[in-house]
């Protein structure tokens, strides 16, 4: 039996001209074990790769590794996939997306229409979707809250129409 398992993923670059830098966004994880590895840590590629090991390093601290989904979370993931087909268009889609992403940490989601001053000086006020997340467990600190908001905002925006401007708020259950 072969002792080495070949990874079924490849990065192919078509005719790069000259010397340059390539930024690759890729992840693999062992759930929560992969969190909080600091930026600057050098990576060790497998011996079979054609990369210079001295040029591989993390540019940001790792985060986002979650535990494997439990039965209820699997149902939420399945429900989101069946109902929305990967698109977020309605308030129900937004709530399902948040439940899929945050799992048991999320108790409930409230979506409201709102307005804010546009970052573009000539636009004035713009419509927003305010996503209020009510969590059952307090996060470790403001940096973890910001990371969660930014990550969720990016993923929500990627599968929503360009006209959806999200504002995400985190609240905690008082009970």
Coordinates of C-alpha atoms in Angstrom, one line a residue, residues 32-137:
X32 CA -10.0 24.8 15.8
X33 CA -6.4 23.5 16.0
X34 CA -5.5 25.7 13.1
X35 CA -6.6 29.0 14.7
X36 CA -4.3 31.7 16.0
X37 CA -1.1 30.8 14.1
X38 CA 0.6 34.1 13.9
X39 CA 1.5 36.0 10.8
X40 CA 5.1 35.5 9.6
X41 CA 5.2 31.8 10.5
X42 CA 7.2 30.0 7.8
X43 CA 5.4 27.2 6.0
X44 CA 7.0 23.8 5.2
X45 CA 5.8 22.4 1.8
X46 CA 5.9 18.7 1.0
X47 CA 9.2 17.6 -0.6
X48 CA 7.4 16.9 -3.8
X49 CA 6.5 20.6 -4.5
X50 CA 8.5 22.9 -6.7
X51 CA 8.5 25.8 -4.3
X52 CA 11.3 27.5 -2.5
X53 CA 10.5 26.8 1.2
X54 CA 12.2 30.1 2.2
X55 CA 9.5 32.1 0.3
X56 CA 6.4 30.6 2.0
X57 CA 5.0 32.4 5.0
X58 CA 1.7 33.4 6.5
X59 CA 0.7 37.0 5.8
X60 CA -2.1 37.1 8.4
X61 CA -3.0 35.3 11.6
X62 CA -5.2 32.2 11.0
X63 CA -8.8 32.2 12.2
X64 CA -12.1 30.7 11.3
X65 CA -11.5 27.0 12.0
X66 CA -14.7 25.5 13.4
X67 CA -15.7 22.2 15.0
X68 CA -17.2 19.6 12.7
X69 CA -20.9 20.4 12.3
X70 CA -23.4 18.6 14.6
X71 CA -26.6 17.1 13.4
X72 CA -28.6 20.3 13.8
X73 CA -25.9 22.3 12.0
X74 CA -25.9 19.8 9.2
X75 CA -29.7 20.4 8.8
X76 CA -29.1 24.2 8.7
X77 CA -26.4 23.8 6.0
X78 CA -28.7 21.5 4.0
X79 CA -31.6 23.9 4.4
X80 CA -29.6 26.8 3.2
X81 CA -28.3 24.9 0.1
X82 CA -31.8 23.7 -0.9
X83 CA -33.6 27.0 -0.4
X84 CA -31.1 29.6 -1.6
X85 CA -29.0 27.7 -4.2
X86 CA -26.0 29.7 -3.0
X87 CA -27.7 33.1 -3.5
X88 CA -28.8 35.5 -0.8
X89 CA -31.8 37.5 -2.0
X90 CA -34.4 37.6 0.8
X91 CA -34.4 38.2 4.5
X92 CA -35.0 34.5 5.1
X93 CA -31.9 33.8 2.9
X94 CA -29.8 36.1 5.1
X95 CA -31.0 34.4 8.3
X96 CA -30.3 31.0 6.8
X97 CA -26.9 32.0 5.6
X98 CA -26.0 33.4 9.1
X99 CA -27.3 30.2 10.8
X100 CA -25.2 28.1 8.4
X101 CA -22.1 30.1 9.0
X102 CA -22.3 30.6 12.8
X103 CA -24.0 27.3 13.8
X104 CA -24.9 26.9 17.5
X105 CA -23.2 30.1 18.5
X106 CA -26.1 32.0 16.9
X107 CA -29.4 32.1 18.8
X108 CA -31.4 34.2 16.4
X109 CA -31.0 36.7 13.6
X110 CA -33.0 39.9 13.1
X111 CA -32.8 41.7 9.7
X112 CA -34.0 45.2 9.4
X113 CA -33.9 47.8 6.6
X114 CA -31.8 50.9 7.4
X115 CA -29.9 53.8 5.9
X116 CA -26.4 55.1 6.3
X117 CA -24.2 57.8 4.8
X118 CA -22.5 56.5 1.8
X119 CA -18.6 56.3 1.8
X120 CA -18.8 57.8 -1.7
X121 CA -19.1 61.6 -1.2
X122 CA -21.6 62.2 -4.0
X123 CA -24.1 59.5 -3.1
X124 CA -25.6 60.8 0.1
X125 CA -27.7 58.3 2.0
X126 CA -27.9 54.6 0.9
X127 CA -30.2 51.8 1.9
X128 CA -28.7 49.1 4.0
X129 CA -29.6 45.6 5.4
X130 CA -29.0 45.7 9.1
X131 CA -28.2 42.2 10.3
X132 CA -28.5 41.8 14.1
X133 CA -26.9 38.6 15.4
X134 CA -27.9 37.5 18.8
X135 CA -25.2 35.1 20.2
X136 CA -25.6 32.8 23.1
X137 CA -21.9 33.0 24.1

